[in-house]
mmCIF file of C-alpha atoms in Angstrom:
data_model
loop_
_atom_site.group_PDB
_atom_site.id
_atom_site.type_symbol
_atom_site.label_atom_id
_atom_site.label_comp_id
_atom_site.label_asym_id
_atom_site.label_seq_id
_atom_site.Cartn_x
_atom_site.Cartn_y
_atom_site.Cartn_z
ATOM 1 C CA MET A 1 0.000 0.000 0.000
ATOM 2 C CA VAL A 2 1.353 3.387 -1.038
ATOM 3 C CA ASP A 3 1.397 6.127 1.556
ATOM 4 C CA THR A 4 0.039 9.207 -0.212
ATOM 5 C CA THR A 5 1.681 11.452 2.359
ATOM 6 C CA LEU A 6 5.051 10.408 0.966
ATOM 7 C CA LYS A 7 4.231 11.437 -2.614
ATOM 8 C CA SER A 8 6.508 14.078 -4.061
ATOM 9 C CA ASP A 9 5.269 17.448 -5.225
ATOM 10 C CA GLU A 10 5.869 16.326 -8.786
ATOM 11 C CA GLU A 11 3.632 13.261 -8.346
ATOM 12 C CA LYS A 12 0.860 15.390 -6.830
ATOM 13 C CA ALA A 13 1.166 17.852 -9.696
ATOM 14 C CA GLU A 14 0.892 15.023 -12.222
ATOM 15 C CA GLU A 15 -2.255 13.693 -10.462
ATOM 16 C CA LEU A 16 -3.802 17.171 -10.508
ATOM 17 C CA LYS A 17 -3.052 17.508 -14.225
ATOM 18 C CA ALA A 18 -4.657 14.115 -14.893
ATOM 19 C CA TRP A 19 -7.770 15.041 -12.871
ATOM 20 C CA TRP A 20 -8.079 18.391 -14.628
ATOM 21 C CA LYS A 21 -7.695 16.715 -18.026
ATOM 22 C CA ALA A 22 -10.561 14.366 -17.163
ATOM 23 C CA ASN A 23 -12.876 16.881 -15.451
ATOM 24 C CA GLY A 24 -11.760 20.353 -16.508
ATOM 25 C CA THR A 25 -14.254 20.695 -19.380
ATOM 26 C CA SER A 26 -17.272 19.923 -17.189
ATOM 27 C CA VAL A 27 -16.028 22.299 -14.486
ATOM 28 C CA ILE A 28 -15.636 25.135 -16.991
ATOM 29 C CA ALA A 29 -19.063 24.381 -18.463
ATOM 30 C CA GLY A 30 -20.637 24.458 -15.012
ATOM 31 C CA VAL A 31 -19.046 27.774 -14.158
ATOM 32 C CA ALA A 32 -20.089 29.220 -17.523
ATOM 33 C CA LEU A 33 -23.677 28.102 -17.007
ATOM 34 C CA ALA A 34 -23.728 29.605 -13.519
ATOM 35 C CA ILE A 35 -22.378 32.935 -14.783
ATOM 36 C CA GLY A 36 -24.719 32.860 -17.788
ATOM 37 C CA GLY A 37 -27.684 32.107 -15.542
ATOM 38 C CA MET A 38 -26.785 34.992 -13.240
ATOM 39 C CA PHE A 39 -26.525 37.449 -16.110
ATOM 40 C CA GLY A 40 -29.689 36.029 -17.697
ATOM 41 C CA TRP A 41 -31.618 36.544 -14.458
ATOM 42 C CA GLN A 42 -30.301 40.088 -14.130
ATOM 43 C CA GLN A 43 -31.288 40.855 -17.721
ATOM 44 C CA TRP A 44 -34.788 39.436 -17.106
ATOM 45 C CA GLN A 45 -35.183 41.509 -13.958
ATOM 46 C CA GLN A 46 -34.043 44.611 -15.831
ATOM 47 C CA HIS A 47 -36.487 43.842 -18.643
ATOM 48 C CA LYS A 48 -39.339 43.581 -16.143
ATOM 49 C CA LEU A 49 -38.289 46.873 -14.574
ATOM 50 C CA ASP A 50 -38.112 48.573 -17.982
ATOM 51 C CA GLN A 51 -41.541 47.198 -18.877
ATOM 52 C CA ALA A 52 -43.068 48.473 -15.640
ATOM 53 C CA GLU A 53 -41.506 51.923 -16.019
ATOM 54 C CA GLY A 54 -42.552 52.240 -19.657
ATOM 55 C CA ALA A 55 -46.092 51.096 -18.899
ATOM 56 C CA SER A 56 -46.363 53.448 -15.913
ATOM 57 C CA LYS A 57 -45.260 56.426 -17.987
ATOM 58 C CA LEU A 58 -47.707 55.624 -20.785
ATOM 59 C CA PHE A 59 -50.524 54.944 -18.315
ATOM 60 C CA SER A 60 -50.066 58.401 -16.785
ATOM 61 C CA GLU A 61 -50.804 59.929 -20.194
ATOM 62 C CA ILE A 62 -54.429 58.726 -20.062
ATOM 63 C CA SER A 63 -55.454 61.386 -17.552
ATOM 64 C CA LYS A 64 -54.343 64.248 -19.802
ATOM 65 C CA PRO A 65 -57.313 66.091 -21.392
ATOM 66 C CA GLU A 66 -55.785 66.042 -24.877
ATOM 67 C CA ALA A 67 -54.925 62.343 -24.744
ATOM 68 C CA ASP A 68 -56.513 59.747 -27.027
ATOM 69 C CA SER A 69 -57.254 57.260 -24.267
ATOM 70 C CA LEU A 70 -58.268 54.395 -26.556
ATOM 71 C CA ASP A 71 -55.078 54.752 -28.570
ATOM 72 C CA ILE A 72 -53.018 54.674 -25.368
ATOM 73 C CA VAL A 73 -54.894 51.601 -24.170
ATOM 74 C CA LYS A 74 -54.106 49.833 -27.456
ATOM 75 C CA LYS A 75 -50.412 50.705 -27.139
ATOM 76 C CA LEU A 76 -50.319 49.522 -23.539
ATOM 77 C CA ASN A 77 -51.870 46.172 -24.433
ATOM 78 C CA ALA A 78 -49.639 45.779 -27.494
ATOM 79 C CA ASP A 79 -46.319 46.741 -25.878
ATOM 80 C CA TYR A 80 -46.867 46.152 -22.170
ATOM 81 C CA GLY A 81 -49.608 43.533 -22.081
ATOM 82 C CA SER A 82 -47.887 41.531 -19.347
ATOM 83 C CA THR A 83 -48.099 44.424 -16.883
ATOM 84 C CA GLY A 84 -51.017 45.336 -14.664
ATOM 85 C CA TYR A 85 -51.088 48.815 -16.206
ATOM 86 C CA ALA A 86 -52.489 47.468 -19.490
ATOM 87 C CA ALA A 87 -55.464 45.815 -17.793
ATOM 88 C CA LEU A 88 -56.071 48.831 -15.530
ATOM 89 C CA ALA A 89 -56.086 51.060 -18.604
ATOM 90 C CA SER A 90 -58.666 48.792 -20.223
ATOM 91 C CA LEU A 91 -60.831 48.984 -17.099
ATOM 92 C CA SER A 92 -60.539 52.769 -17.108
ATOM 93 C CA ALA A 93 -61.446 52.962 -20.799
ATOM 94 C CA ALA A 94 -64.386 50.629 -20.236
ATOM 95 C CA LYS A 95 -65.720 52.810 -17.416
ATOM 96 C CA ALA A 96 -65.484 55.937 -19.568
ATOM 97 C CA ALA A 97 -67.176 54.191 -22.491
ATOM 98 C CA CYS A 98 -70.042 52.924 -20.325
ATOM 99 C CA GLU A 99 -70.603 56.366 -18.841
ATOM 100 C CA ALA A 100 -70.717 57.778 -22.378
ATOM 101 C CA GLY A 101 -73.267 55.156 -23.417
ATOM 102 C CA LYS A 102 -70.790 53.391 -25.723
ATOM 103 C CA THR A 103 -71.665 49.884 -24.585
ATOM 104 C CA ASP A 104 -69.888 48.029 -27.396
ATOM 105 C CA ILE A 105 -66.573 49.741 -26.649
ATOM 106 C CA CYS A 106 -67.107 49.149 -22.937
ATOM 107 C CA ILE A 107 -67.624 45.424 -23.514
ATOM 108 C CA GLU A 108 -64.605 45.232 -25.830
ATOM 109 C CA GLN A 109 -62.317 46.843 -23.251
ATOM 110 C CA LEU A 110 -63.624 44.648 -20.446
ATOM 111 C CA ARG A 111 -63.046 41.537 -22.534
ATOM 112 C CA THR A 112 -59.450 42.651 -23.038
ATOM 113 C CA ALA A 113 -59.002 43.173 -19.289
ATOM 114 C CA THR A 114 -60.324 39.668 -18.517
ATOM 115 C CA LYS A 115 -57.270 38.252 -20.311
ATOM 116 C CA SER A 116 -54.842 39.960 -17.947
ATOM 117 C CA SER A 117 -52.134 37.823 -16.340
ATOM 118 C CA GLN A 118 -52.912 39.734 -13.131
ATOM 119 C CA ASN A 119 -55.619 37.424 -11.766
ATOM 120 C CA ASN A 120 -57.152 39.928 -9.356
ATOM 121 C CA ILE A 121 -57.636 42.463 -12.156
ATOM 122 C CA ALA A 122 -58.952 39.802 -14.538
ATOM 123 C CA ASP A 123 -61.526 38.706 -11.941
ATOM 124 C CA ILE A 124 -62.758 42.271 -11.442
ATOM 125 C CA ALA A 125 -63.043 42.662 -15.215
ATOM 126 C CA LYS A 126 -65.112 39.467 -15.478
ATOM 127 C CA ILE A 127 -67.592 40.690 -12.863
ATOM 128 C CA ARG A 128 -67.935 44.077 -14.578
ATOM 129 C CA LEU A 129 -68.240 42.435 -17.981
ATOM 130 C CA ALA A 130 -71.014 40.156 -16.752
ATOM 131 C CA ARG A 131 -72.919 43.123 -15.320
ATOM 132 C CA THR A 132 -72.541 45.083 -18.563
ATOM 133 C CA LEU A 133 -73.642 42.110 -20.663
ATOM 134 C CA ILE A 134 -76.767 41.758 -18.524
ATOM 135 C CA THR A 135 -77.591 45.420 -19.108
ATOM 136 C CA ALA A 136 -77.036 44.857 -22.844
ATOM 137 C CA GLY A 137 -79.414 41.884 -22.814
ATOM 138 C CA LYS A 138 -76.671 39.321 -23.527
ATOM 139 C CA LEU A 139 -77.845 37.086 -20.721
ATOM 140 C CA ASP A 140 -76.413 33.729 -21.792
ATOM 141 C CA GLU A 141 -72.931 35.147 -22.287
ATOM 142 C CA ALA A 142 -73.103 36.848 -18.899
ATOM 143 C CA ASN A 143 -74.183 33.590 -17.267
ATOM 144 C CA THR A 144 -71.279 31.746 -18.897
ATOM 145 C CA ILE A 145 -68.799 34.204 -17.379
ATOM 146 C CA LEU A 146 -70.408 33.973 -13.940
ATOM 147 C CA SER A 147 -70.195 30.171 -14.129
ATOM 148 C CA GLU A 148 -66.400 30.331 -14.368
ATOM 149 C CA LYS A 149 -64.281 29.700 -11.298
ATOM 150 C CA LEU A 150 -64.017 32.998 -9.439
ATOM 151 C CA PRO A 151 -62.780 33.822 -5.911
ATOM 152 C CA ALA A 152 -65.137 32.948 -3.048
ATOM 153 C CA ALA A 153 -65.038 36.596 -1.986
ATOM 154 C CA TYR A 154 -67.291 37.381 -4.958
ATOM 155 C CA GLU A 155 -69.923 34.751 -4.119
ATOM 156 C CA SER A 156 -72.591 37.218 -2.985
ATOM 157 C CA LEU A 157 -72.100 39.523 -5.976
ATOM 158 C CA ILE A 158 -72.030 36.629 -8.444
ATOM 159 C CA THR A 159 -75.249 35.203 -7.029
ATOM 160 C CA GLU A 160 -76.874 38.630 -7.165
ATOM 161 C CA LEU A 161 -75.948 38.987 -10.833
ATOM 162 C CA LYS A 162 -77.323 35.521 -11.543
ATOM 163 C CA GLY A 163 -80.512 36.735 -9.883
ATOM 164 C CA ASP A 164 -80.518 39.707 -12.261
ATOM 165 C CA ILE A 165 -80.255 37.304 -15.196
ATOM 166 C CA LEU A 166 -83.180 35.269 -13.908
ATOM 167 C CA TYR A 167 -85.154 38.472 -13.335
ATOM 168 C CA ALA A 168 -84.501 39.543 -16.929
ATOM 169 C CA LYS A 169 -85.744 36.136 -18.071
ATOM 170 C CA LYS A 170 -88.874 36.663 -15.933
ATOM 171 C CA GLU A 171 -88.039 33.657 -13.775
ATOM 172 C CA TYR A 172 -89.005 35.575 -10.683
ATOM 173 C CA ALA A 173 -89.167 32.735 -8.163
ATOM 174 C CA LYS A 174 -85.654 31.606 -9.054
ATOM 175 C CA ALA A 175 -84.490 35.216 -8.993
ATOM 176 C CA ARG A 176 -85.779 35.571 -5.428
ATOM 177 C CA GLU A 177 -83.915 32.424 -4.393
ATOM 178 C CA ALA A 178 -80.731 33.857 -5.890
ATOM 179 C CA TYR A 179 -81.189 37.188 -4.117
ATOM 180 C CA ASP A 180 -81.875 35.393 -0.811
ATOM 181 C CA HIS A 181 -78.639 33.432 -1.227
ATOM 182 C CA ALA A 182 -76.753 36.616 -2.085
ATOM 183 C CA ILE A 183 -78.027 38.290 1.084
ATOM 184 C CA LEU A 184 -77.084 35.310 3.261
ATOM 185 C CA SER A 185 -73.590 35.076 1.755
ATOM 186 C CA SER A 186 -72.899 38.814 1.946
ATOM 187 C CA GLY A 187 -70.575 38.407 4.919
ATOM 188 C CA GLY A 188 -71.815 41.497 6.716
ATOM 189 C CA GLN A 189 -71.636 43.783 3.689
ATOM 190 C CA ASN A 190 -74.335 46.403 3.141
ATOM 191 C CA THR A 191 -77.301 44.616 1.555
ATOM 192 C CA GLU A 192 -79.955 47.363 1.640
ATOM 193 C CA ALA A 193 -80.063 47.762 -2.151
ATOM 194 C CA LEU A 194 -80.112 43.988 -2.590
ATOM 195 C CA ILE A 195 -82.986 43.604 -0.124
ATOM 196 C CA LEU A 196 -84.959 46.306 -1.952
ATOM 197 C CA LYS A 197 -84.324 44.506 -5.234
ATOM 198 C CA ARG A 198 -85.517 41.252 -3.674
ATOM 199 C CA ASN A 199 -88.646 42.857 -2.204
ATOM 200 C CA ASP A 200 -89.515 44.497 -5.527
ATOM 201 C CA LEU A 201 -90.084 41.016 -6.905
ATOM 202 C CA GLY A 202 -93.348 40.820 -4.946
ATOM 203 C CA ASP A 203 -95.721 42.199 -7.585
ATOM 204 C CA ASN A 204 -93.989 40.330 -10.379
ATOM 205 C CA LEU A 205 -94.195 37.082 -8.459
ATOM 206 C CA ARG A 206 -97.920 37.530 -7.768
ATOM 207 C CA THR A 207 -98.602 38.463 -11.393
ATOM 208 C CA ASN A 208 -96.570 35.489 -12.619
ATOM 209 C CA GLN A 209 -98.325 33.096 -10.247
ATOM 210 C CA SER A 210 -101.707 34.496 -11.296
ATOM 211 C CA ASN A 211 -100.868 34.013 -14.958
ATOM 212 C CA ASN A 212 -99.696 30.480 -14.327
ATOM 213 C CA SER A 213 -102.911 29.671 -12.473
ATOM 214 C CA GLY A 214 -104.950 31.113 -15.344
ATOM 215 C CA ASP A 215 -103.032 29.054 -17.884
ATOM 216 C CA LYS A 216 -103.604 25.942 -15.780
ATOM 217 C CA LEU A 217 -107.356 26.537 -15.593
ATOM 218 C CA LYS A 218 -107.535 27.060 -19.368
ATOM 219 C CA THR A 219 -105.688 23.790 -19.913
ATOM 220 C CA GLU A 220 -108.021 21.899 -17.598
ATOM 221 C CA ALA A 221 -111.091 23.401 -19.285
#
């Protein structure tokens, strides 16, 4: 058995050369990958920062009186679509369009916002889109959106909107059930307007029941 402690410096140097010859390439490759990964990460972080700064600057232009807000929204979604600013701009444009009675533009902007990678913004856009679609009479499309998986925090509002859809379809009994559920799941939120909406179903329910009874009697006769 050879005692390695007795090896000469020349023998140790030869062993080191042999090891490096066998493993040097993989060591260099590993170091290169580590350095490349570090620089790649830094470049990605800088890209994200540049995107956020560019989007923020463009977003601030919307509030200027002379600005073409829709044009800015298009640029934000085209160049900075991965940022929250693009979706927020779409929500802002949708609000302005709805207030101006431009329902089609409002719906278009809300649809764009629902595609945001920022889930919280996308969820808000879906709720607003469903409400706008109900107002526009596009009940089935609104119901499809409300049937998607949305945060539990929106349960009361979603159920209320489903009640609005049922009301629009003149399914008053089902609408009342939906409003009752919305009230119960409100979690302590103010439900005065919702209760008024639910109570206003009274006359419609009585009229509907009366009509159904009349139709039944005619059928039996």
